[in-house]
Amino acid sequence: MRETTTRISSAEVTRQEEFCEKISELLTAQPKEHLAYVDTYGCQQNEADSERIRGYLKAMGYGFTTDENAADVIVINTCAIREHAEDRVFGNIGALVHAKRRHPGQIICLCGCMAQEPTVTEKIKTSYRHVDLVFGPHALWRFPELLYRVITRRGRVFETPDEAGSIAEGIPVVRQDGVKAWVSIMYGCNNFCTYCIVPYVRGRERSRLPEDVVAECRQLVAEGYKDITLLGQNVNSYGKDLGLEVDFADLLAEIDAIEGDFLIRFMTSHPKDASQKLFDVMGRCKKVAPVFHLPVQAGNDRVLKAMNRVYNRSEYLDKVRRLRQAVPGVVITSDIIVGFPGETTPEFEDTLSLVEEVEYDALFTFIFSPRPGTPAAEMDDPIPMAEKKANFQRLVDTQNAISAKKHAAYVGRTLRCLIDGVCEEEGFALTARTPGNRLVRVKEGGKELIGTFQTIAITGSNTWSLWGELAQA
Ligand code: 5AD
Ligand code: SF4
C-alpha cells in the first residue's frame, strides 16, 4: 500500500519560523512586554494544539497571561462537539468586545473545530466583527503567516480550507506541565459516527511517522516527563494510512522500549479496532499504564447501528472480557450518549445494564446534542427532553454507585503513584495518580516530590477520588 497522507515539507515549516522572526522584529520595535492569552476548550487534542500555538507565539516573542485585558493577542481554541461548548465560546467572544475597546490594538483569533464550521465562520464574519483572525485545524501550522498578515495589513483574515488534512512536523511546542505530556500520533477520523462532527472539522485519519513519534517521546523522557499520553481520535487505526508494516501495538512496544522510568497512556480507542494484539502488547509492556478508554456510546444494538458504531453489544462485551484477561486489573473507562434520536427508555435500559455488567471505573456521560451537518441531526426525535434528562440521571446515579464501590476496594492497598501537583483542598498537600489514572489526594509531602513516583498507602475513598499517605517503599 502507498502512503496517502500529505506531509508539509520542512521548507514550508521553516518559512513559518521566518514569519515568527518577522513578527518578533516588529514587536522589538515597540519597547514593551507583549503578551498572549491562549484559551482552550474541549479535548486533549485541543490542549495539544494550543501547546503548538504557544510554541509559535513564544518564537514570535510573546510572553503569556491569562488576563484578557492585558493580552495583545488572544487565541480562542474552540470545540464543536456539543452545542453547549459552542454557546460558551460565543458568550466569551461576545464579552471580549469590552477588552478590545479598552485595548484597541488587541488581536483576537478564533481557531479549532468551530472555526471549521461554515455556519460559525459566517456568524463571526457578520456579527463578531472584533474577531481579526479565524483559522481551522488544517491551517494551524500556518498560524505565524496568518497572524503576520493581520498585523501588517490590519485587515480581517479567514483561513478555513476544506481539505482532508495534512501533517506538519517541527512546529515548536510550549508545554504547560513538566510532568505530563500529550503527544499527537495521528489526526482526524474516518468513522463518521452519525452524531459526531469531528470527521467534518478535523478531516481524514492521518498518522505521524513512527520515527517522529518515538523521537518526540524519547526527547520528553530525556527532559524528565513521567507521563506521556498518545493522542488521536482513534489511535487503534494508527498507521493504516502509512503503507508501512506498523500498527498501534507496534508503536506502543517501541515507545515502551525507551530507557527510563515513565508511563505511557493513550486515547481514544474505537472498539471496532481494539485488537487482541494490542491487548497482548499492553499486558506485556512494563510502561504502558493499565488503563483503557473504550467508548461504548450505547448498550442497545438498534441504537449502536443507528450511530454507525459498527459493533454490537455482545462484540463489545467480548472485547472487554479479552482485555481484562490480557491486562489483569485494567481500569476501563467509557463515553456514553443518552438520548440519541429515537432512543426509547427500554433501549436506554440496555445501556444501563451494560454499565452494570462492565462496571466501568469511570464514565463520561453526555446528552445527545444535534450537530448541524451530521446525519443524526436530521433524524426524527420524538423523545421528550425531560425523559432524556431522567434517563441521564439514572445513568449518573448507577455509575456513581459503581465508582464508589470500586474506589472503596482500593482502601488498604499500597500503590506506586505519580505525584502530579499540589492539592488545594484543606487537609491535603499533594495530588497523585494511580497507574490506572485514579486521583489520589495525599495528606503530607513537599512540592519537591512533584514529578516523582511514590509508594502511597490508600486510606480512604469516595465516588470521585482516593486519599492516602506516603508509605515507606
Ligand atoms: N452529542 C453528545 N455527545 C457527543 N459526543 C460526540 N458527539 C456528540 C454529540 N453530538 C461524545 C461521544 C464522544 C465524546 C468525546 O463526546 O461520547 O465519545
Ligand atoms: Fe467522532 Fe466516532 Fe470519530 Fe470518535 S470515532 S471522533 S465519536 S466520528
XYZ file of C-alpha atoms and ligand atoms in Angstrom:
499
model
C 0.000 0.000 0.000
C 1.187 3.523 -0.779
C 1.178 6.297 1.773
C -1.934 8.500 1.454
C -1.068 11.282 3.906
C 0.075 14.733 2.745
C 3.187 15.882 4.609
C 4.132 19.536 4.840
C 7.758 19.946 3.780
C 10.328 21.148 6.294
C 10.975 24.140 3.983
C 7.331 25.212 4.482
C 7.652 24.895 8.269
C 10.925 26.871 8.155
C 9.041 29.583 6.234
C 6.648 29.810 9.185
C 9.628 30.264 11.518
C 10.660 33.178 9.317
C 7.236 34.760 9.879
C 7.803 34.301 13.634
C 11.070 36.211 13.284
C 9.402 38.988 11.266
C 6.754 39.388 13.968
C 9.463 39.298 16.632
C 11.241 42.190 14.862
C 8.020 44.202 14.764
C 7.486 43.593 18.474
C 11.024 44.561 19.450
C 10.496 47.869 17.664
C 7.944 48.712 20.396
C 9.736 48.610 23.747
C 7.134 46.951 25.974
C 6.243 43.449 27.071
C 3.954 41.739 24.566
C 1.546 39.215 25.990
C -0.662 36.477 24.560
C -3.580 34.597 26.088
C -4.458 31.154 24.714
C -7.864 29.978 25.917
C -8.574 26.297 25.211
C -11.903 24.459 25.101
C -12.601 20.777 24.568
C -10.459 17.691 24.393
C -6.776 16.869 24.885
C -6.214 17.165 21.152
C -7.093 20.837 21.501
C -4.774 21.143 24.513
C -2.005 19.670 22.359
C -2.820 22.102 19.520
C -2.708 25.011 21.988
C 0.769 23.900 23.052
C 1.874 24.357 19.436
C 0.144 27.731 19.187
C 2.027 28.783 22.347
C 5.227 27.422 20.802
C 4.761 29.704 17.802
C 3.764 32.677 19.986
C 6.866 32.239 22.139
C 9.021 32.151 18.998
C 7.398 35.463 17.979
C 8.446 36.991 21.311
C 5.166 36.931 23.216
C 5.003 36.203 26.932
C 1.857 34.614 28.378
C -1.025 35.843 30.500
C -4.466 34.606 31.478
C -5.803 38.151 31.738
C -7.741 39.086 28.612
C -7.341 42.786 29.400
C -3.544 42.521 29.488
C -3.259 40.434 26.311
C -2.098 41.878 22.980
C -3.128 38.659 21.233
C -5.980 36.396 22.326
C -6.326 32.949 20.727
C -9.521 31.031 21.446
C -9.107 27.377 20.558
C -12.628 26.012 20.282
C -14.565 22.736 20.488
C -17.580 21.878 18.315
C -18.571 18.536 19.796
C -21.705 19.756 21.577
C -23.889 22.824 21.253
C -23.264 23.794 24.867
C -19.499 24.093 24.200
C -20.226 26.377 21.232
C -22.619 28.564 23.205
C -19.951 29.137 25.855
C -17.449 30.170 23.198
C -19.884 32.616 21.577
C -20.649 34.078 25.016
C -16.968 34.578 25.727
C -16.122 36.041 22.323
C -19.031 38.436 22.696
C -17.667 39.616 26.055
C -14.229 40.325 24.521
C -15.676 43.405 22.791
C -15.075 45.252 26.064
C -11.441 44.122 26.416
C -10.782 45.233 22.840
C -12.427 48.604 23.384
C -10.010 49.225 26.260
C -7.082 47.890 24.212
C -7.646 48.908 20.555
C -4.528 47.213 19.148
C -5.582 43.868 20.547
C -5.793 40.973 18.053
C -8.473 38.341 18.622
C -8.107 34.942 16.925
C -10.535 32.034 16.794
C -9.318 28.583 15.843
C -10.064 24.904 16.442
C -13.061 22.822 15.410
C -15.720 25.556 15.484
C -13.656 27.665 13.112
C -14.005 24.923 10.512
C -17.833 25.055 10.565
C -19.163 27.272 7.733
C -22.129 28.482 9.824
C -19.805 29.627 12.604
C -17.433 31.423 10.227
C -20.396 33.234 8.676
C -21.652 34.323 12.105
C -18.190 35.602 13.094
C -17.881 37.487 9.798
C -21.125 39.333 10.233
C -21.853 39.547 13.969
C -18.482 39.377 15.754
C -16.528 41.981 13.872
C -13.947 42.374 16.646
C -12.513 38.946 15.750
C -9.491 39.525 13.487
C -8.358 36.038 12.516
C -10.236 32.768 12.061
C -8.318 29.633 11.132
C -9.345 25.971 11.067
C -7.335 22.963 12.329
C -5.899 22.384 8.822
C -4.340 25.849 8.818
C -2.807 25.726 12.324
C 0.692 25.090 11.019
C 0.437 28.403 9.096
C -0.582 30.474 12.137
C 2.565 32.725 12.020
C 1.920 33.671 8.388
C -1.749 34.392 9.092
C -1.018 36.474 12.185
C 1.637 38.402 10.262
C -0.974 39.203 7.612
C -3.342 40.551 10.283
C -0.607 42.627 11.966
C 0.777 44.158 8.784
C -2.449 44.751 6.872
C -4.766 45.352 9.822
C -7.468 43.514 7.871
C -9.513 40.508 8.934
C -8.254 37.085 7.807
C -10.405 33.956 7.407
C -8.476 30.780 6.617
C -10.595 27.663 6.836
C -9.565 25.480 3.901
C -11.849 22.498 3.354
C -9.361 19.685 2.926
C -8.689 16.137 4.069
C -5.765 17.419 6.147
C -2.007 17.156 6.285
C 0.802 16.652 8.804
C 3.487 19.162 9.705
C 6.493 18.190 11.843
C 8.864 20.508 13.670
C 6.385 23.094 14.995
C 7.714 24.460 18.319
C 5.798 23.440 21.453
C 5.383 25.116 24.840
C 4.066 22.554 27.307
C 2.041 23.659 30.329
C 3.219 20.920 32.634
C 6.646 19.438 33.368
C 5.349 16.006 34.391
C 2.634 15.057 31.904
C 2.862 15.482 28.142
C 0.428 14.962 25.282
C 1.794 13.582 22.033
C -0.488 13.541 18.994
C 0.237 10.422 16.981
C -2.475 10.962 14.380
C -5.093 13.466 13.357
C -8.639 13.246 12.018
C -11.192 10.462 11.915
C -12.680 8.203 9.239
C -15.502 6.713 11.252
C -18.395 9.093 10.712
C -20.428 8.089 13.746
C -23.757 9.650 12.823
C -23.875 12.055 15.794
C -20.309 13.322 15.508
C -18.933 16.441 13.848
C -15.242 15.548 14.265
C -14.647 13.945 10.833
C -16.124 17.043 9.166
C -13.933 19.525 11.007
C -10.716 17.567 11.551
C -10.522 15.728 8.244
C -9.434 12.164 7.437
C -7.203 9.941 9.547
C -3.525 10.601 9.037
C -0.662 9.232 11.079
C 2.657 10.767 12.019
C 5.637 8.642 11.081
C 6.624 6.210 13.843
C 10.185 7.561 13.956
C 8.872 11.107 14.570
C 6.598 9.926 17.400
C 9.309 7.808 19.026
C 11.869 10.643 18.748
C 9.437 13.062 20.442
C 8.768 10.576 23.261
C 12.486 9.926 23.720
C 13.076 13.687 23.981
C 10.264 14.057 26.540
C 11.689 11.268 28.699
C 15.137 12.916 28.487
C 13.550 16.193 29.655
C 12.102 14.398 32.699
C 8.458 13.888 31.671
C 6.941 10.950 33.520
C 3.528 10.507 31.972
C 3.108 10.543 28.192
C -0.352 10.307 26.636
C -0.521 9.365 22.965
C -3.428 11.148 21.330
C -5.656 10.518 18.369
C -9.390 10.370 17.649
C -8.943 6.641 17.100
C -5.400 5.587 17.995
C -6.239 1.964 17.198
C -6.211 2.681 13.488
C -2.769 4.318 13.717
C -0.570 3.534 10.721
C -3.276 2.384 8.311
C -2.579 5.327 6.008
C 1.200 4.970 6.123
C 1.685 1.982 3.871
C 4.195 0.620 6.425
C 4.059 -2.622 8.364
C 3.416 -0.815 11.630
C 0.287 -0.613 13.739
C -0.570 0.988 17.076
C 0.521 -2.049 19.098
C 3.950 -1.939 17.398
C 4.248 1.775 18.143
C 3.411 1.201 21.825
C 6.032 -1.543 22.060
C 8.648 0.784 20.527
C 7.892 3.574 22.995
C 7.872 1.077 25.860
C 11.444 0.151 24.904
C 12.721 3.721 25.524
C 15.035 3.683 28.588
C 13.649 5.445 31.655
C 11.031 5.417 34.386
C 7.822 6.763 32.840
C 4.242 5.810 31.985
C 2.568 5.632 28.591
C -1.158 6.209 28.172
C -3.287 6.611 25.075
C -6.696 7.827 23.989
C -9.129 7.378 22.299
C -9.837 3.869 21.027
C -12.670 2.788 18.786
C -13.839 -0.663 19.966
C -14.002 -1.966 16.395
C -10.212 -1.525 16.017
C -9.143 -2.585 19.535
C -7.299 -5.767 18.647
C -6.200 -8.842 20.598
C -2.650 -7.951 19.541
C -2.990 -4.574 21.265
C -4.366 -6.177 24.461
C -1.477 -8.673 24.487
C 1.152 -5.984 23.883
C -0.354 -3.894 26.694
C -0.204 -6.876 29.009
C 3.490 -7.391 28.191
C 4.714 -3.779 28.158
C 6.070 -2.556 31.507
C 5.492 1.160 30.987
C 2.052 1.120 29.381
C -0.382 2.121 32.140
C -3.125 -0.447 32.813
C -5.951 1.809 31.695
C -8.143 1.671 28.620
C -10.686 4.265 27.500
C -13.100 2.274 25.364
C -16.150 4.398 24.441
C -19.256 2.250 24.046
C -21.741 5.144 23.459
C -24.818 2.878 23.911
C -25.721 -0.636 25.017
C -28.595 -1.285 22.613
C -27.939 -2.846 19.214
C -30.508 -0.799 17.291
C -29.079 2.436 18.690
C -25.473 1.331 18.033
C -26.424 0.620 14.432
C -28.135 3.990 14.050
C -24.989 5.581 15.475
C -22.900 3.722 12.841
C -20.639 2.297 15.529
C -20.125 -0.982 13.550
C -20.020 -3.256 16.617
C -22.826 -4.711 18.643
C -23.272 -5.125 22.368
C -22.014 -8.687 22.523
C -18.902 -7.918 20.424
C -18.123 -5.006 22.737
C -18.557 -7.116 25.860
C -16.335 -9.793 24.337
C -13.554 -7.203 23.827
C -13.881 -6.094 27.447
C -13.574 -9.722 28.600
C -10.485 -10.292 26.465
C -8.912 -7.006 27.564
C -9.377 -7.973 31.222
C -7.842 -11.372 30.563
C -4.775 -9.891 28.870
C -4.298 -6.967 31.302
C -5.403 -8.093 34.778
C -6.737 -5.263 36.934
C -7.027 -2.892 33.943
C -9.004 0.292 34.638
C -11.695 0.686 31.973
C -13.486 3.964 31.251
C -16.034 4.898 28.609
C -18.137 7.589 26.927
C -21.914 7.270 26.735
C -24.504 9.349 24.906
C -28.015 9.390 26.367
C -30.973 10.471 24.244
C -29.726 9.655 20.743
C -32.648 10.435 18.366
C -35.459 7.961 18.967
C -33.728 6.130 21.849
C -36.618 4.805 23.977
C -36.343 4.261 27.710
C -36.264 0.429 27.314
C -33.395 0.893 24.804
C -31.621 3.198 27.242
C -32.039 0.490 29.891
C -29.784 -1.736 27.751
C -27.073 0.897 28.263
C -27.747 0.826 31.989
C -27.460 -2.954 32.147
C -24.239 -2.864 30.093
C -22.776 -0.347 32.545
C -23.742 -2.638 35.425
C -22.231 -5.625 33.660
C -18.910 -3.970 32.719
C -18.568 -1.978 35.971
C -16.520 0.846 34.496
C -14.072 2.661 36.748
C -15.346 5.981 35.400
C -17.729 7.251 32.729
C -18.007 10.414 30.667
C -21.725 10.904 30.064
C -23.395 13.226 27.586
C -26.917 14.096 26.479
C -27.183 13.927 22.684
C -26.609 17.301 21.083
C -27.635 17.660 17.413
C -24.711 18.914 15.327
C -25.659 20.625 12.054
C -24.451 18.665 9.034
C -24.364 15.261 10.766
C -26.912 12.547 9.850
C -28.234 12.271 13.428
C -29.225 15.946 13.431
C -31.745 15.088 10.678
C -33.237 12.031 12.422
C -36.714 12.022 13.963
C -36.538 12.526 17.678
C -39.924 12.187 19.379
C -38.480 11.542 22.866
C -39.095 14.495 25.218
C -36.048 16.173 26.799
C -37.493 15.534 30.287
C -37.339 11.781 29.600
C -33.745 12.053 28.326
C -32.724 14.012 31.409
C -34.349 11.470 33.734
C -32.510 8.638 31.961
C -29.265 10.591 32.107
C -29.684 10.963 35.881
C -30.314 7.222 36.267
C -27.067 6.553 34.405
C -25.097 9.004 36.545
C -26.518 7.507 39.759
C -25.721 3.967 38.598
C -22.152 4.861 37.708
C -21.612 6.846 40.917
C -22.526 3.763 42.964
C -20.108 1.640 40.890
C -17.305 4.225 41.159
C -17.767 4.465 44.948
C -17.636 0.665 45.261
C -14.566 0.390 43.014
C -12.762 3.157 44.897
C -13.573 1.557 48.267
C -11.765 -1.580 47.109
C -8.502 0.424 46.916
C -8.535 1.182 50.654
C -5.823 -0.782 52.444
C -3.750 -1.189 49.270
C -0.293 0.287 48.697
C 0.324 1.638 45.200
C 3.169 3.228 43.272
C 1.691 6.573 42.201
C 2.937 9.560 40.266
C 2.822 12.798 42.295
C 1.452 15.325 39.810
C 0.630 18.525 41.662
C -0.312 20.494 44.756
C -3.714 19.693 46.287
C -5.715 22.845 47.000
C -8.066 21.115 49.418
C -7.677 21.589 53.139
C -6.003 18.690 54.914
C -4.137 17.569 51.795
C -0.728 18.547 50.413
C -0.352 16.861 47.030
C -2.263 15.124 44.279
C -1.153 11.864 42.705
C -2.368 9.373 40.126
C -2.525 5.610 40.408
C -1.148 3.696 37.411
C -4.797 3.431 36.281
C -5.067 7.253 36.499
C -7.354 7.413 39.567
C -6.912 10.654 41.505
C -5.294 10.291 44.945
C -5.136 13.161 47.440
C -2.043 12.836 49.572
C -2.082 14.095 53.187
C 1.518 15.286 53.592
C 4.539 15.860 51.421
C 6.597 18.674 49.908
C 6.387 20.163 46.423
C 9.793 18.686 45.592
C 8.023 15.329 45.209
C 6.042 16.548 42.168
C 7.159 14.510 39.188
C 8.329 11.527 41.234
C 6.815 8.100 41.740
C 5.989 7.409 45.405
C 4.502 4.486 47.257
C 1.191 5.559 48.743
C -0.946 3.723 51.279
C -4.579 4.291 50.357
C -6.564 5.088 53.496
C -9.909 6.377 52.225
C -12.136 6.931 49.199
C -15.345 8.421 47.860
C -17.116 8.416 44.474
C -14.584 10.686 42.793
C -11.216 10.077 44.387
C -8.962 8.226 46.786
C -6.788 9.580 49.554
C -3.775 8.287 51.362
C -0.330 8.784 52.832
C 3.233 8.434 51.671
C 4.431 4.988 52.712
C 7.926 3.575 53.032
C 8.713 1.792 49.781
N -23.789 14.802 21.305
C -23.426 14.331 22.534
N -22.239 13.747 22.761
C -21.378 13.636 21.721
N -20.151 13.107 21.644
C -19.709 13.249 20.375
N -20.647 13.863 19.621
C -21.698 14.107 20.441
C -22.971 14.709 20.256
N -23.346 15.179 19.065
C -19.475 12.452 22.768
C -19.131 10.994 22.441
C -17.642 11.051 22.252
C -17.263 12.148 23.219
C -15.905 12.732 23.002
O -18.259 13.118 23.030
O -19.471 10.218 23.572
O -17.003 9.822 22.544
Fe -16.460 11.094 16.409
Fe -16.887 8.467 16.074
Fe -14.640 9.610 15.101
Fe -14.936 9.328 17.746
S -14.821 7.648 16.247
S -14.227 11.181 16.666
S -17.153 9.614 18.010
S -16.747 10.015 14.435
